Short mmCIF file of C-alpha atoms and ligand atoms in Angstrom, two decimals:
data_model
loop_
_atom_site.label_atom_id
_atom_site.label_comp_id
_atom_site.label_asym_id
_atom_site.label_seq_id
_atom_site.Cartn_x
_atom_site.Cartn_y
_atom_site.Cartn_z
CA UNK C 1 0.03 0.01 -0.01
CA UNK C 2 2.90 2.36 0.75
CA UNK C 3 6.34 1.63 -0.77
CA UNK C 4 9.18 3.74 0.08
CA UNK C 5 12.69 3.31 -1.68
CA UNK C 6 15.91 4.77 -0.84
CA UNK C 7 14.50 7.90 0.41
CA UNK C 8 16.84 10.73 1.63
CA UNK C 9 16.08 14.38 2.63
CA UNK C 10 18.07 17.23 3.87
CA UNK C 11 17.06 20.73 4.89
CA UNK C 12 19.12 23.66 4.01
CA UNK C 13 19.30 26.68 6.38
CA UNK C 14 20.82 30.23 5.86
CA UNK C 15 21.67 32.17 2.77
CA UNK C 16 23.86 31.04 -0.25
CA UNK C 17 27.24 31.92 1.14
CA UNK C 18 26.63 30.52 4.72
CA UNK C 19 24.55 27.59 3.97
CA UNK C 20 24.00 24.85 6.54
CA UNK C 21 22.97 21.47 5.26
CA UNK C 22 20.94 19.43 7.79
CA UNK C 23 20.83 15.77 6.46
CA UNK C 24 17.45 14.44 7.95
CA UNK C 25 16.75 11.05 6.09
CA UNK C 26 19.29 8.63 4.87
CA UNK C 27 18.46 6.05 2.31
CA UNK C 28 15.11 4.88 4.00
CA UNK C 29 13.29 1.92 2.59
CA UNK C 30 10.28 0.05 3.72
CA UNK C 31 6.81 -0.87 2.83
CA UNK C 32 3.42 -0.96 4.48
CA UNK C 33 0.98 -3.61 3.33
CA UNK C 34 -2.74 -3.02 2.88
CA UNK C 35 -4.73 -3.43 6.18
CA UNK C 36 -1.60 -3.17 8.36
CA UNK C 37 -1.10 -0.87 11.26
CA UNK C 38 2.61 0.11 11.30
CA UNK C 39 4.11 2.31 13.96
CA UNK C 40 7.06 4.43 13.60
CA UNK C 41 9.06 5.18 16.74
CA UNK C 42 12.45 6.75 17.51
CA UNK C 43 13.83 9.76 19.29
CA UNK C 44 12.77 13.17 18.92
CA UNK C 45 14.54 14.73 15.80
CA UNK C 46 15.32 11.22 14.28
CA UNK C 47 13.23 12.20 11.16
CA UNK C 48 9.80 10.64 11.65
CA UNK C 49 7.63 13.59 10.86
CA UNK C 50 9.86 14.46 7.76
CA UNK C 51 9.31 10.97 6.55
CA UNK C 52 5.45 11.32 7.14
CA UNK C 53 5.42 14.67 5.45
CA UNK C 54 7.21 13.25 2.41
CA UNK C 55 4.69 10.33 2.23
CA UNK C 56 1.77 12.78 2.55
CA UNK C 57 3.19 15.11 -0.17
CA UNK C 58 3.53 17.98 2.18
CA UNK C 59 7.34 18.19 1.47
CA UNK C 60 8.85 18.10 -2.07
CA UNK C 61 10.89 14.89 -2.50
CA UNK C 62 14.51 15.10 -3.05
CA UNK C 63 15.61 11.56 -3.86
CA UNK C 64 14.28 8.12 -3.74
CA UNK C 65 10.73 6.80 -4.78
CA UNK C 66 7.39 6.69 -3.04
CA UNK C 67 4.62 4.60 -4.31
CA UNK C 68 1.20 4.69 -2.74
CA UNK C 69 -1.71 2.32 -3.69
CA UNK C 70 0.37 1.30 -6.77
CA UNK C 71 0.83 4.90 -8.04
CA UNK C 72 4.31 6.27 -8.14
CA UNK C 73 3.72 9.80 -6.51
CA UNK C 74 7.50 10.62 -6.63
CA UNK C 75 7.17 13.22 -9.34
CA UNK C 76 3.75 14.60 -8.58
CA UNK C 77 3.41 18.29 -8.57
CA UNK C 78 1.90 19.92 -5.40
CA UNK C 79 -1.53 20.14 -7.20
CA UNK C 80 -1.48 16.57 -8.47
CA UNK C 81 -0.57 15.35 -4.94
CA UNK C 82 -3.20 17.43 -3.30
CA UNK C 83 -5.86 15.85 -5.53
CA UNK C 84 -4.54 12.35 -5.10
CA UNK C 85 -4.26 12.79 -1.28
CA UNK C 86 -7.86 13.97 -0.88
CA UNK C 87 -9.16 10.56 -2.08
CA UNK C 88 -6.54 8.34 -0.62
CA UNK C 89 -4.93 9.57 2.42
CA UNK C 90 -6.40 11.03 5.76
CA UNK C 91 -4.36 12.67 8.44
CA UNK C 92 -4.37 12.88 12.14
CA UNK C 93 -2.20 15.12 14.08
CA UNK C 94 -1.25 15.55 17.76
CA UNK C 95 -2.86 19.06 18.13
CA UNK C 96 -6.06 17.96 16.21
CA UNK C 97 -5.76 20.84 13.74
CA UNK C 98 -9.41 21.54 13.71
CA UNK C 99 -10.69 24.92 12.38
CA UNK C 100 -11.87 26.71 15.53
CA UNK C 101 -14.50 28.88 13.85
CA UNK C 102 -16.04 25.81 12.51
CA UNK C 103 -18.35 23.29 14.49
CA UNK C 104 -17.81 19.62 14.53
CA UNK C 105 -20.10 19.06 11.52
CA UNK C 106 -18.49 21.78 9.36
CA UNK C 107 -14.97 20.51 10.10
CA UNK C 108 -15.95 17.01 8.94
CA UNK C 109 -17.83 18.45 5.92
CA UNK C 110 -14.76 20.44 4.77
CA UNK C 111 -13.06 17.53 2.75
CA UNK C 112 -16.33 16.84 1.06
CA UNK C 113 -16.79 20.52 -0.03
CA UNK C 114 -13.14 20.23 -1.38
CA UNK C 115 -14.03 17.11 -3.27
CA UNK C 116 -17.11 18.80 -4.73
CA UNK C 117 -19.64 16.55 -3.18
CA UNK C 118 -23.27 17.91 -3.41
CA UNK C 119 -24.85 19.39 -0.24
CA UNK C 120 -27.39 16.50 0.26
CA UNK C 121 -24.64 13.96 -0.08
CA UNK C 122 -22.32 15.80 2.19
CA UNK C 123 -24.95 15.97 5.01
CA UNK C 124 -25.53 12.16 4.85
CA UNK C 125 -21.69 11.34 4.74
CA UNK C 126 -20.61 13.86 7.51
CA UNK C 127 -23.39 12.90 9.85
CA UNK C 128 -22.71 9.16 9.34
CA UNK C 129 -19.00 9.53 9.90
CA UNK C 130 -19.51 11.66 12.91
CA UNK C 131 -21.67 8.83 14.18
CA UNK C 132 -19.04 6.19 13.44
CA UNK C 133 -16.68 7.89 15.65
CA UNK C 134 -19.13 8.19 18.59
CA UNK C 135 -20.10 11.88 18.12
CA UNK C 136 -23.73 11.65 17.46
CA UNK C 137 -25.28 14.70 19.15
CA UNK C 138 -22.09 16.76 19.07
CA UNK C 139 -22.47 18.08 15.46
CA UNK C 140 -22.88 21.61 16.46
CA UNK C 141 -20.21 21.85 19.14
CA UNK C 142 -17.25 23.95 18.39
CA UNK C 143 -13.83 22.49 19.10
CA UNK C 144 -13.49 24.73 22.22
CA UNK C 145 -16.71 23.27 23.69
CA UNK C 146 -15.32 19.65 23.27
CA UNK C 147 -12.85 17.68 25.26
CA UNK C 148 -9.43 16.63 23.91
CA UNK C 149 -10.57 13.15 23.20
CA UNK C 150 -13.77 14.43 21.42
CA UNK C 151 -11.80 16.98 19.30
CA UNK C 152 -9.44 13.95 18.14
CA UNK C 153 -12.53 12.15 17.20
CA UNK C 154 -13.74 15.06 15.07
CA UNK C 155 -10.24 15.01 13.44
CA UNK C 156 -10.56 11.23 12.90
CA UNK C 157 -13.99 11.71 11.45
CA UNK C 158 -12.58 14.43 9.09
CA UNK C 159 -9.77 12.02 8.13
CA UNK C 160 -12.20 9.29 7.50
CA UNK C 161 -15.15 11.11 5.59
CA UNK C 162 -13.68 10.53 2.18
CA UNK C 163 -13.15 6.64 2.68
CA UNK C 164 -9.40 6.90 2.64
CA UNK C 165 -7.26 3.79 2.07
CA UNK C 166 -4.51 5.12 4.36
CA UNK C 167 -4.42 7.16 7.53
CA UNK C 168 -1.15 8.84 8.46
CA UNK C 169 -1.07 9.89 12.18
CA UNK C 170 1.55 12.05 13.95
CA UNK C 171 1.53 11.36 17.65
CA UNK C 172 -2.22 11.07 17.61
CA UNK C 173 -2.53 10.33 21.35
CA UNK C 174 0.07 12.91 22.38
CA UNK C 175 -2.35 15.57 23.85
CA UNK C 176 -4.64 12.93 25.46
CA UNK C 177 -4.88 11.42 28.99
CA UNK C 178 -4.58 7.74 29.50
CA UNK C 179 -8.23 6.85 29.31
CA UNK C 180 -9.06 8.90 26.36
CA UNK C 181 -5.98 7.38 24.72
CA UNK C 182 -7.31 3.98 25.24
CA UNK C 183 -10.59 4.91 23.66
CA UNK C 184 -8.80 6.28 20.56
CA UNK C 185 -6.67 3.26 20.14
CA UNK C 186 -9.74 1.18 20.31
CA UNK C 187 -11.36 3.24 17.64
CA UNK C 188 -8.27 3.08 15.41
CA UNK C 189 -8.22 -0.77 15.76
CA UNK C 190 -11.83 -0.97 14.98
CA UNK C 191 -11.53 1.26 11.82
CA UNK C 192 -8.54 -0.95 10.69
CA UNK C 193 -10.45 -4.16 11.32
CA UNK C 194 -13.85 -3.12 9.95
CA UNK C 195 -12.81 -0.94 7.05
CA UNK C 196 -9.41 -2.33 6.20
CA UNK C 197 -7.87 1.25 6.60
CA UNK C 198 -4.02 1.04 6.49
CA UNK C 199 -2.34 3.21 9.36
CA UNK C 200 1.20 4.47 9.68
CA UNK C 201 1.56 6.08 13.13
CA UNK C 202 4.38 7.97 14.55
CA UNK C 203 4.31 7.59 18.33
CA UNK C 204 6.45 7.76 21.46
CA UNK C 205 4.03 5.85 23.43
CA UNK C 206 4.39 2.10 23.99
CA UNK C 207 0.56 1.67 24.38
CA UNK C 208 0.30 3.08 20.82
CA UNK C 209 3.09 0.77 19.56
CA UNK C 210 1.18 -2.21 21.07
CA UNK C 211 -1.70 -1.80 18.65
CA UNK C 212 0.46 -2.07 15.57
CA UNK C 213 1.15 -5.19 13.65
CA UNK C 214 4.71 -3.95 13.04
CA UNK C 215 7.09 -1.33 14.41
CA UNK C 216 9.67 0.54 12.46
CA UNK C 217 12.58 2.15 14.60
CA UNK C 218 14.30 5.40 13.25
CA UNK C 219 17.55 6.54 14.50
CA UNK C 220 19.40 9.61 13.07
CA UNK C 221 17.49 9.53 9.84
CA UNK C 222 17.85 5.83 9.12
CA UNK C 223 15.64 2.94 9.63
CA UNK C 224 17.52 0.74 12.09
CA UNK C 225 14.95 -1.95 12.86
CA UNK C 226 11.86 -3.46 11.40
CA UNK C 227 10.23 -5.48 14.28
CA UNK C 228 7.47 -8.01 13.17
CA UNK C 229 5.21 -8.93 15.92
N1 LIG Q 301 11.56 22.71 8.00
C1 LIG Q 301 12.71 22.42 8.58
N2 LIG Q 301 13.92 23.14 8.39
C2 LIG Q 301 15.03 22.77 8.98
N3 LIG Q 301 15.26 21.66 9.72
C3 LIG Q 301 14.05 20.82 9.96
C4 LIG Q 301 12.78 21.31 9.32
N4 LIG Q 301 11.93 20.33 9.86
C5 LIG Q 301 12.66 19.47 10.55
N5 LIG Q 301 13.81 19.88 10.70
C6 LIG Q 301 14.99 19.13 11.36
O1 LIG Q 301 15.06 17.69 10.88
C7 LIG Q 301 15.37 16.88 11.99
C8 LIG Q 301 14.16 15.81 11.97
O2 LIG Q 301 12.96 16.40 12.43
P1 LIG Q 301 11.62 15.51 12.34
O3 LIG Q 301 10.61 16.54 12.87
O4 LIG Q 301 11.50 14.93 11.23
O5 LIG Q 301 11.90 14.48 13.58
P2 LIG Q 301 10.96 13.71 14.54
O6 LIG Q 301 11.57 12.32 14.73
O7 LIG Q 301 9.56 13.58 13.93
O8 LIG Q 301 10.94 14.42 15.97
P3 LIG Q 301 9.80 14.77 17.04
O9 LIG Q 301 9.45 13.38 17.57
O10 LIG Q 301 10.45 15.61 17.95
O11 LIG Q 301 8.63 15.24 16.28
C9 LIG Q 301 15.47 17.78 13.28
O12 LIG Q 301 16.75 17.94 13.44
C10 LIG Q 301 14.69 19.01 12.90
O13 LIG Q 301 15.25 20.08 13.66
#
C-alpha cells in the first residue's frame, strides 16, 4: 500500500554563502501492506515527521521513490498530490488541527466540499461519519466546547469522511490522557479491522506501539529495525 525506496532528505538553512545542510533522512526503504497498522518510533529529531510529510506530499521529495496504492507519486506536482491525497490519505495530528471557527459538523464536511460533493450527500456522509466515531449529538459543538478526546474524534472523522485507504497519524494520542488514549486506540483498531484502513502512526508511546502489527524504528534519519510482531 505504501512503498518507500531509498528516500533521503536534507534541509538547508541560511543564505547562499553561509548555507548549513541538515541531513535528516538517509536511504530509507520500507513498505506497509494493505490493512496493516505500522508504528514509527524513535527519538525526537530522528526524522519521523519528515518521513510522514514526504509520504503525505507536504514536502517536496529530493531523492528516492514513493509509491502509494500502486501509484508512483514521486514526481507529482503539489496540485497533483493534493488531488491524489484527498481521495486516498487521511491525516490525524497531535494537536487535532481543527478549524476553531467551525463546528464539528463543518470540520468534517470540509473535505467533502473540497471534493465537490453535493450538499445533500455531504450531509449524509458527514453525519454518518460523526456517528461512526461516537459523536452523534455533538455536530453543533465547536472545538472549544469539546474535550481533547472528542476533538481528536472529530479529526478522525475528518480524516475518514472521504473513505481513505490510508491514515497517516503524527502522535495522535500525544495530547490525550490515558483513558481517552485507550478509547482512541480502540477506535483506530476498529477502523482498521472493519474498514481495512492502513495506518502509519508516529508515536513515542508504548501503548500505541502495542496496537501495531509492526514497528519501524528510526535513528538519526535511518531505519534501524523493522520489528515483526
Ligand atoms: N523545515 C525544517 N527546516 C530545517 N530543519 C528541519 C525542518 N523540519 C525538521 N527539521 C530538522 O530535521 C530533523 C528531524 O525532524 P523531524 O521533525 O522529522 O523529527 P521527529 O523524529 O519527527 O521528531 P519529533 O519526535 O520531535 O517530532 C530535526 O533535526 C529537525 O530540527
